[in-house]
Amino acid sequence: MKRFGITKADIILFVCIVLLGIASLFMLIKTPDSGSRVVITSDGKVVYDELLSSDTCLDIESKNGFNKVLVEGRRVCVTEADCSGKVCVSSGWISKEGQIIVCAPHNLVVSIEGENKTGGEHDAISY
């Protein structure tokens, strides 16, 4: 009759699986770095370009309408707008580099940009 038990190979296999699981967990948890600047353009012109850490409330009026943008606690959102769909208001908070909020009726774009600009280089997403 065969005896079933834990062998050295079982322990080594278990340790390897645990280490692989921990390593993959760190890769999943790693999120993109928080952006460092808020850039707001209205009708194609930059109307605000400041550090994300500077809390402020902006009333942005253009020929197309009105938006209220709140920068608070290293995140940004559009809190009010007089456009019909209010998609920009329902977009919620953004805080990570590359995230944007767009109000198409008012030609308003709120984006988070990082410190390191690529200088025109292409990355995998560009293609």
JSON list of N, CA and C in Angstrom, two decimals, residues 13-72:
[
{"chain": "A", "resi": 13, "resn": "LEU", "atom": "N", "xyz": [7.24, 23.14, -4.67]},
{"chain": "A", "resi": 13, "resn": "LEU", "atom": "CA", "xyz": [6.19, 23.56, -5.60]},
{"chain": "A", "resi": 13, "resn": "LEU", "atom": "C", "xyz": [5.24, 24.58, -4.94]},
{"chain": "A", "resi": 14, "resn": "PHE", "atom": "N", "xyz": [4.86, 24.32, -3.71]},
{"chain": "A", "resi": 14, "resn": "PHE", "atom": "CA", "xyz": [3.99, 25.23, -2.97]},
{"chain": "A", "resi": 14, "resn": "PHE", "atom": "C", "xyz": [4.64, 26.60, -2.79]},
{"chain": "A", "resi": 15, "resn": "VAL", "atom": "N", "xyz": [5.91, 26.62, -2.41]},
{"chain": "A", "resi": 15, "resn": "VAL", "atom": "CA", "xyz": [6.64, 27.89, -2.21]},
{"chain": "A", "resi": 15, "resn": "VAL", "atom": "C", "xyz": [6.73, 28.65, -3.54]},
{"chain": "A", "resi": 16, "resn": "CYS", "atom": "N", "xyz": [7.02, 27.96, -4.62]},
{"chain": "A", "resi": 16, "resn": "CYS", "atom": "CA", "xyz": [7.10, 28.62, -5.94]},
{"chain": "A", "resi": 16, "resn": "CYS", "atom": "C", "xyz": [5.76, 29.22, -6.34]},
{"chain": "A", "resi": 17, "resn": "ILE", "atom": "N", "xyz": [4.67, 28.52, -6.11]},
{"chain": "A", "resi": 17, "resn": "ILE", "atom": "CA", "xyz": [3.34, 29.03, -6.45]},
{"chain": "A", "resi": 17, "resn": "ILE", "atom": "C", "xyz": [3.00, 30.25, -5.60]},
{"chain": "A", "resi": 18, "resn": "VAL", "atom": "N", "xyz": [3.33, 30.20, -4.32]},
{"chain": "A", "resi": 18, "resn": "VAL", "atom": "CA", "xyz": [3.07, 31.35, -3.44]},
{"chain": "A", "resi": 18, "resn": "VAL", "atom": "C", "xyz": [3.88, 32.56, -3.89]},
{"chain": "A", "resi": 19, "resn": "LEU", "atom": "N", "xyz": [5.16, 32.38, -4.19]},
{"chain": "A", "resi": 19, "resn": "LEU", "atom": "CA", "xyz": [6.00, 33.49, -4.65]},
{"chain": "A", "resi": 19, "resn": "LEU", "atom": "C", "xyz": [5.50, 34.06, -5.97]},
{"chain": "A", "resi": 20, "resn": "LEU", "atom": "N", "xyz": [5.09, 33.20, -6.87]},
{"chain": "A", "resi": 20, "resn": "LEU", "atom": "CA", "xyz": [4.54, 33.66, -8.15]},
{"chain": "A", "resi": 20, "resn": "LEU", "atom": "C", "xyz": [3.25, 34.44, -7.93]},
{"chain": "A", "resi": 21, "resn": "GLY", "atom": "N", "xyz": [2.42, 33.97, -7.01]},
{"chain": "A", "resi": 21, "resn": "GLY", "atom": "CA", "xyz": [1.18, 34.68, -6.69]},
{"chain": "A", "resi": 21, "resn": "GLY", "atom": "C", "xyz": [1.44, 36.05, -6.11]},
{"chain": "A", "resi": 22, "resn": "ILE", "atom": "N", "xyz": [2.40, 36.15, -5.21]},
{"chain": "A", "resi": 22, "resn": "ILE", "atom": "CA", "xyz": [2.75, 37.44, -4.60]},
{"chain": "A", "resi": 22, "resn": "ILE", "atom": "C", "xyz": [3.30, 38.40, -5.66]},
{"chain": "A", "resi": 23, "resn": "ALA", "atom": "N", "xyz": [4.15, 37.91, -6.54]},
{"chain": "A", "resi": 23, "resn": "ALA", "atom": "CA", "xyz": [4.72, 38.76, -7.60]},
{"chain": "A", "resi": 23, "resn": "ALA", "atom": "C", "xyz": [3.62, 39.26, -8.54]},
{"chain": "A", "resi": 24, "resn": "SER", "atom": "N", "xyz": [2.69, 38.40, -8.90]},
{"chain": "A", "resi": 24, "resn": "SER", "atom": "CA", "xyz": [1.62, 38.83, -9.79]},
{"chain": "A", "resi": 24, "resn": "SER", "atom": "C", "xyz": [0.66, 39.79, -9.09]},
{"chain": "A", "resi": 25, "resn": "LEU", "atom": "N", "xyz": [0.49, 39.62, -7.78]},
{"chain": "A", "resi": 25, "resn": "LEU", "atom": "CA", "xyz": [-0.34, 40.54, -7.02]},
{"chain": "A", "resi": 25, "resn": "LEU", "atom": "C", "xyz": [0.24, 41.95, -7.06]},
{"chain": "A", "resi": 26, "resn": "PHE", "atom": "N", "xyz": [1.56, 42.08, -6.88]},
{"chain": "A", "resi": 26, "resn": "PHE", "atom": "CA", "xyz": [2.19, 43.39, -6.95]},
{"chain": "A", "resi": 26, "resn": "PHE", "atom": "C", "xyz": [2.02, 44.01, -8.34]},
{"chain": "A", "resi": 27, "resn": "MET", "atom": "N", "xyz": [2.07, 43.19, -9.37]},
{"chain": "A", "resi": 27, "resn": "MET", "atom": "CA", "xyz": [1.89, 43.72, -10.74]},
{"chain": "A", "resi": 27, "resn": "MET", "atom": "C", "xyz": [0.46, 44.19, -10.95]},
{"chain": "A", "resi": 28, "resn": "LEU", "atom": "N", "xyz": [-0.51, 43.51, -10.37]},
{"chain": "A", "resi": 28, "resn": "LEU", "atom": "CA", "xyz": [-1.90, 43.92, -10.52]},
{"chain": "A", "resi": 28, "resn": "LEU", "atom": "C", "xyz": [-2.23, 45.16, -9.71]},
{"chain": "A", "resi": 29, "resn": "ILE", "atom": "N", "xyz": [-1.63, 45.27, -8.53]},
{"chain": "A", "resi": 29, "resn": "ILE", "atom": "CA", "xyz": [-1.91, 46.40, -7.65]},
{"chain": "A", "resi": 29, "resn": "ILE", "atom": "C", "xyz": [-1.27, 47.67, -8.18]},
{"chain": "A", "resi": 30, "resn": "LYS", "atom": "N", "xyz": [-0.15, 47.56, -8.87]},
{"chain": "A", "resi": 30, "resn": "LYS", "atom": "CA", "xyz": [0.55, 48.74, -9.36]},
{"chain": "A", "resi": 30, "resn": "LYS", "atom": "C", "xyz": [-0.37, 49.51, -10.30]},
{"chain": "A", "resi": 31, "resn": "THR", "atom": "N", "xyz": [-0.63, 50.77, -9.96]},
{"chain": "A", "resi": 31, "resn": "THR", "atom": "CA", "xyz": [-1.48, 51.62, -10.78]},
{"chain": "A", "resi": 31, "resn": "THR", "atom": "C", "xyz": [-0.63, 52.68, -11.43]},
{"chain": "A", "resi": 32, "resn": "PRO", "atom": "N", "xyz": [-1.15, 53.32, -12.49]},
{"chain": "A", "resi": 32, "resn": "PRO", "atom": "CA", "xyz": [-0.38, 54.39, -13.10]},
{"chain": "A", "resi": 32, "resn": "PRO", "atom": "C", "xyz": [-0.13, 55.50, -12.08]},
{"chain": "A", "resi": 33, "resn": "ASP", "atom": "N", "xyz": [1.01, 56.15, -12.24]},
{"chain": "A", "resi": 33, "resn": "ASP", "atom": "CA", "xyz": [1.34, 57.25, -11.33]},
{"chain": "A", "resi": 33, "resn": "ASP", "atom": "C", "xyz": [0.31, 58.35, -11.44]},
{"chain": "A", "resi": 34, "resn": "SER", "atom": "N", "xyz": [0.07, 59.01, -10.32]},
{"chain": "A", "resi": 34, "resn": "SER", "atom": "CA", "xyz": [-0.82, 60.14, -10.34]},
{"chain": "A", "resi": 34, "resn": "SER", "atom": "C", "xyz": [-0.20, 61.23, -11.20]},
{"chain": "A", "resi": 35, "resn": "GLY", "atom": "N", "xyz": [-1.02, 61.88, -11.97]},
{"chain": "A", "resi": 35, "resn": "GLY", "atom": "CA", "xyz": [-0.53, 62.98, -12.79]},
{"chain": "A", "resi": 35, "resn": "GLY", "atom": "C", "xyz": [-0.15, 64.14, -11.92]},
{"chain": "A", "resi": 36, "resn": "SER", "atom": "N", "xyz": [0.54, 65.08, -12.49]},
{"chain": "A", "resi": 36, "resn": "SER", "atom": "CA", "xyz": [1.01, 66.19, -11.68]},
{"chain": "A", "resi": 36, "resn": "SER", "atom": "C", "xyz": [0.38, 67.52, -12.07]},
{"chain": "A", "resi": 37, "resn": "ARG", "atom": "N", "xyz": [-0.23, 67.62, -13.25]},
{"chain": "A", "resi": 37, "resn": "ARG", "atom": "CA", "xyz": [-0.78, 68.89, -13.71]},
{"chain": "A", "resi": 37, "resn": "ARG", "atom": "C", "xyz": [-2.20, 68.71, -14.23]},
{"chain": "A", "resi": 38, "resn": "VAL", "atom": "N", "xyz": [-3.00, 69.75, -14.02]},
{"chain": "A", "resi": 38, "resn": "VAL", "atom": "CA", "xyz": [-4.33, 69.83, -14.61]},
{"chain": "A", "resi": 38, "resn": "VAL", "atom": "C", "xyz": [-4.24, 70.81, -15.76]},
{"chain": "A", "resi": 39, "resn": "VAL", "atom": "N", "xyz": [-4.67, 70.38, -16.94]},
{"chain": "A", "resi": 39, "resn": "VAL", "atom": "CA", "xyz": [-4.69, 71.26, -18.10]},
{"chain": "A", "resi": 39, "resn": "VAL", "atom": "C", "xyz": [-6.13, 71.33, -18.60]},
{"chain": "A", "resi": 40, "resn": "ILE", "atom": "N", "xyz": [-6.65, 72.55, -18.66]},
{"chain": "A", "resi": 40, "resn": "ILE", "atom": "CA", "xyz": [-8.02, 72.76, -19.13]},
{"chain": "A", "resi": 40, "resn": "ILE", "atom": "C", "xyz": [-7.96, 73.62, -20.38]},
{"chain": "A", "resi": 41, "resn": "THR", "atom": "N", "xyz": [-8.57, 73.10, -21.46]},
{"chain": "A", "resi": 41, "resn": "THR", "atom": "CA", "xyz": [-8.65, 73.88, -22.69]},
{"chain": "A", "resi": 41, "resn": "THR", "atom": "C", "xyz": [-10.10, 74.14, -23.02]},
{"chain": "A", "resi": 42, "resn": "SER", "atom": "N", "xyz": [-10.35, 75.35, -23.48]},
{"chain": "A", "resi": 42, "resn": "SER", "atom": "CA", "xyz": [-11.70, 75.74, -23.89]},
{"chain": "A", "resi": 42, "resn": "SER", "atom": "C", "xyz": [-11.59, 76.37, -25.27]},
{"chain": "A", "resi": 43, "resn": "ASP", "atom": "N", "xyz": [-12.35, 75.86, -26.20]},
{"chain": "A", "resi": 43, "resn": "ASP", "atom": "CA", "xyz": [-12.29, 76.31, -27.60]},
{"chain": "A", "resi": 43, "resn": "ASP", "atom": "C", "xyz": [-10.88, 76.22, -28.16]},
{"chain": "A", "resi": 44, "resn": "GLY", "atom": "N", "xyz": [-10.12, 75.19, -27.75]},
{"chain": "A", "resi": 44, "resn": "GLY", "atom": "CA", "xyz": [-8.78, 74.96, -28.27]},
{"chain": "A", "resi": 44, "resn": "GLY", "atom": "C", "xyz": [-7.69, 75.79, -27.62]},
{"chain": "A", "resi": 45, "resn": "LYS", "atom": "N", "xyz": [-8.03, 76.64, -26.66]},
{"chain": "A", "resi": 45, "resn": "LYS", "atom": "CA", "xyz": [-7.04, 77.48, -25.99]},
{"chain": "A", "resi": 45, "resn": "LYS", "atom": "C", "xyz": [-6.89, 77.02, -24.54]},
{"chain": "A", "resi": 46, "resn": "VAL", "atom": "N", "xyz": [-5.65, 76.97, -24.05]},
{"chain": "A", "resi": 46, "resn": "VAL", "atom": "CA", "xyz": [-5.40, 76.58, -22.66]},
{"chain": "A", "resi": 46, "resn": "VAL", "atom": "C", "xyz": [-5.84, 77.72, -21.76]},
{"chain": "A", "resi": 47, "resn": "VAL", "atom": "N", "xyz": [-6.79, 77.42, -20.87]},
{"chain": "A", "resi": 47, "resn": "VAL", "atom": "CA", "xyz": [-7.28, 78.43, -19.93]},
{"chain": "A", "resi": 47, "resn": "VAL", "atom": "C", "xyz": [-6.78, 78.18, -18.51]},
{"chain": "A", "resi": 48, "resn": "TYR", "atom": "N", "xyz": [-6.26, 76.98, -18.25]},
{"chain": "A", "resi": 48, "resn": "TYR", "atom": "CA", "xyz": [-5.75, 76.65, -16.92]},
{"chain": "A", "resi": 48, "resn": "TYR", "atom": "C", "xyz": [-4.71, 75.56, -17.05]},
{"chain": "A", "resi": 49, "resn": "ASP", "atom": "N", "xyz": [-3.55, 75.78, -16.46]},
{"chain": "A", "resi": 49, "resn": "ASP", "atom": "CA", "xyz": [-2.47, 74.79, -16.46]},
{"chain": "A", "resi": 49, "resn": "ASP", "atom": "C", "xyz": [-1.71, 74.95, -15.15]},
{"chain": "A", "resi": 50, "resn": "GLU", "atom": "N", "xyz": [-2.09, 74.18, -14.16]},
{"chain": "A", "resi": 50, "resn": "GLU", "atom": "CA", "xyz": [-1.50, 74.31, -12.82]},
{"chain": "A", "resi": 50, "resn": "GLU", "atom": "C", "xyz": [-1.24, 72.93, -12.23]},
{"chain": "A", "resi": 51, "resn": "LEU", "atom": "N", "xyz": [-0.53, 72.93, -11.10]},
{"chain": "A", "resi": 51, "resn": "LEU", "atom": "CA", "xyz": [-0.28, 71.69, -10.38]},
{"chain": "A", "resi": 51, "resn": "LEU", "atom": "C", "xyz": [-1.59, 71.10, -9.87]},
{"chain": "A", "resi": 52, "resn": "LEU", "atom": "N", "xyz": [-1.66, 69.80, -9.88]},
{"chain": "A", "resi": 52, "resn": "LEU", "atom": "CA", "xyz": [-2.84, 69.09, -9.39]},
{"chain": "A", "resi": 52, "resn": "LEU", "atom": "C", "xyz": [-3.02, 69.28, -7.89]},
{"chain": "A", "resi": 53, "resn": "SER", "atom": "N", "xyz": [-1.95, 69.60, -7.21]},
{"chain": "A", "resi": 53, "resn": "SER", "atom": "CA", "xyz": [-2.01, 69.77, -5.76]},
{"chain": "A", "resi": 53, "resn": "SER", "atom": "C", "xyz": [-2.60, 71.12, -5.33]},
{"chain": "A", "resi": 54, "resn": "SER", "atom": "N", "xyz": [-2.76, 72.05, -6.25]},
{"chain": "A", "resi": 54, "resn": "SER", "atom": "CA", "xyz": [-3.33, 73.36, -5.88]},
{"chain": "A", "resi": 54, "resn": "SER", "atom": "C", "xyz": [-4.85, 73.30, -6.00]},
{"chain": "A", "resi": 55, "resn": "ASP", "atom": "N", "xyz": [-5.53, 73.30, -4.85]},
{"chain": "A", "resi": 55, "resn": "ASP", "atom": "CA", "xyz": [-6.99, 73.20, -4.82]},
{"chain": "A", "resi": 55, "resn": "ASP", "atom": "C", "xyz": [-7.62, 74.52, -5.26]},
{"chain": "A", "resi": 56, "resn": "THR", "atom": "N", "xyz": [-8.61, 74.42, -6.15]},
{"chain": "A", "resi": 56, "resn": "THR", "atom": "CA", "xyz": [-9.29, 75.62, -6.63]},
{"chain": "A", "resi": 56, "resn": "THR", "atom": "C", "xyz": [-10.63, 75.24, -7.26]},
{"chain": "A", "resi": 57, "resn": "CYS", "atom": "N", "xyz": [-11.46, 76.23, -7.45]},
{"chain": "A", "resi": 57, "resn": "CYS", "atom": "CA", "xyz": [-12.74, 76.05, -8.13]},
{"chain": "A", "resi": 57, "resn": "CYS", "atom": "C", "xyz": [-12.78, 77.07, -9.26]},
{"chain": "A", "resi": 58, "resn": "LEU", "atom": "N", "xyz": [-13.00, 76.60, -10.48]},
{"chain": "A", "resi": 58, "resn": "LEU", "atom": "CA", "xyz": [-12.95, 77.47, -11.64]},
{"chain": "A", "resi": 58, "resn": "LEU", "atom": "C", "xyz": [-14.31, 77.56, -12.31]},
{"chain": "A", "resi": 59, "resn": "ASP", "atom": "N", "xyz": [-14.70, 78.77, -12.65]},
{"chain": "A", "resi": 59, "resn": "ASP", "atom": "CA", "xyz": [-15.89, 79.00, -13.47]},
{"chain": "A", "resi": 59, "resn": "ASP", "atom": "C", "xyz": [-15.40, 79.33, -14.86]},
{"chain": "A", "resi": 60, "resn": "ILE", "atom": "N", "xyz": [-15.67, 78.45, -15.81]},
{"chain": "A", "resi": 60, "resn": "ILE", "atom": "CA", "xyz": [-15.19, 78.63, -17.17]},
{"chain": "A", "resi": 60, "resn": "ILE", "atom": "C", "xyz": [-16.36, 78.94, -18.07]},
{"chain": "A", "resi": 61, "resn": "GLU", "atom": "N", "xyz": [-16.35, 80.13, -18.62]},
{"chain": "A", "resi": 61, "resn": "GLU", "atom": "CA", "xyz": [-17.40, 80.56, -19.54]},
{"chain": "A", "resi": 61, "resn": "GLU", "atom": "C", "xyz": [-16.82, 80.68, -20.94]},
{"chain": "A", "resi": 62, "resn": "SER", "atom": "N", "xyz": [-17.56, 80.20, -21.90]},
{"chain": "A", "resi": 62, "resn": "SER", "atom": "CA", "xyz": [-17.16, 80.35, -23.30]},
{"chain": "A", "resi": 62, "resn": "SER", "atom": "C", "xyz": [-18.39, 80.78, -24.08]},
{"chain": "A", "resi": 63, "resn": "LYS", "atom": "N", "xyz": [-18.21, 80.99, -25.36]},
{"chain": "A", "resi": 63, "resn": "LYS", "atom": "CA", "xyz": [-19.35, 81.40, -26.19]},
{"chain": "A", "resi": 63, "resn": "LYS", "atom": "C", "xyz": [-20.42, 80.30, -26.26]},
{"chain": "A", "resi": 64, "resn": "ASN", "atom": "N", "xyz": [-20.01, 79.07, -25.93]},
{"chain": "A", "resi": 64, "resn": "ASN", "atom": "CA", "xyz": [-20.93, 77.93, -26.01]},
{"chain": "A", "resi": 64, "resn": "ASN", "atom": "C", "xyz": [-21.66, 77.64, -24.70]},
{"chain": "A", "resi": 65, "resn": "GLY", "atom": "N", "xyz": [-21.12, 78.12, -23.58]},
{"chain": "A", "resi": 65, "resn": "GLY", "atom": "CA", "xyz": [-21.78, 77.83, -22.30]},
{"chain": "A", "resi": 65, "resn": "GLY", "atom": "C", "xyz": [-20.87, 77.95, -21.11]},
{"chain": "A", "resi": 66, "resn": "PHE", "atom": "N", "xyz": [-21.32, 77.39, -19.99]},
{"chain": "A", "resi": 66, "resn": "PHE", "atom": "CA", "xyz": [-20.67, 77.54, -18.69]},
{"chain": "A", "resi": 66, "resn": "PHE", "atom": "C", "xyz": [-20.36, 76.18, -18.07]},
{"chain": "A", "resi": 67, "resn": "ASN", "atom": "N", "xyz": [-19.15, 76.06, -17.50]},
{"chain": "A", "resi": 67, "resn": "ASN", "atom": "CA", "xyz": [-18.75, 74.86, -16.75]},
{"chain": "A", "resi": 67, "resn": "ASN", "atom": "C", "xyz": [-18.09, 75.29, -15.46]},
{"chain": "A", "resi": 68, "resn": "LYS", "atom": "N", "xyz": [-18.31, 74.52, -14.41]},
{"chain": "A", "resi": 68, "resn": "LYS", "atom": "CA", "xyz": [-17.64, 74.74, -13.13]},
{"chain": "A", "resi": 68, "resn": "LYS", "atom": "C", "xyz": [-16.75, 73.53, -12.88]},
{"chain": "A", "resi": 69, "resn": "VAL", "atom": "N", "xyz": [-15.44, 73.78, -12.72]},
{"chain": "A", "resi": 69, "resn": "VAL", "atom": "CA", "xyz": [-14.46, 72.71, -12.55]},
{"chain": "A", "resi": 69, "resn": "VAL", "atom": "C", "xyz": [-13.86, 72.83, -11.15]},
{"chain": "A", "resi": 70, "resn": "LEU", "atom": "N", "xyz": [-13.83, 71.70, -10.43]},
{"chain": "A", "resi": 70, "resn": "LEU", "atom": "CA", "xyz": [-13.30, 71.67, -9.07]},
{"chain": "A", "resi": 70, "resn": "LEU", "atom": "C", "xyz": [-12.02, 70.84, -9.05]},
{"chain": "A", "resi": 71, "resn": "VAL", "atom": "N", "xyz": [-10.93, 71.46, -8.57]},
{"chain": "A", "resi": 71, "resn": "VAL", "atom": "CA", "xyz": [-9.66, 70.77, -8.37]},
{"chain": "A", "resi": 71, "resn": "VAL", "atom": "C", "xyz": [-9.48, 70.67, -6.86]},
{"chain": "A", "resi": 72, "resn": "GLU", "atom": "N", "xyz": [-9.46, 69.43, -6.35]},
{"chain": "A", "resi": 72, "resn": "GLU", "atom": "CA", "xyz": [-9.44, 69.24, -4.90]},
{"chain": "A", "resi": 72, "resn": "GLU", "atom": "C", "xyz": [-8.83, 67.89, -4.55]}
]
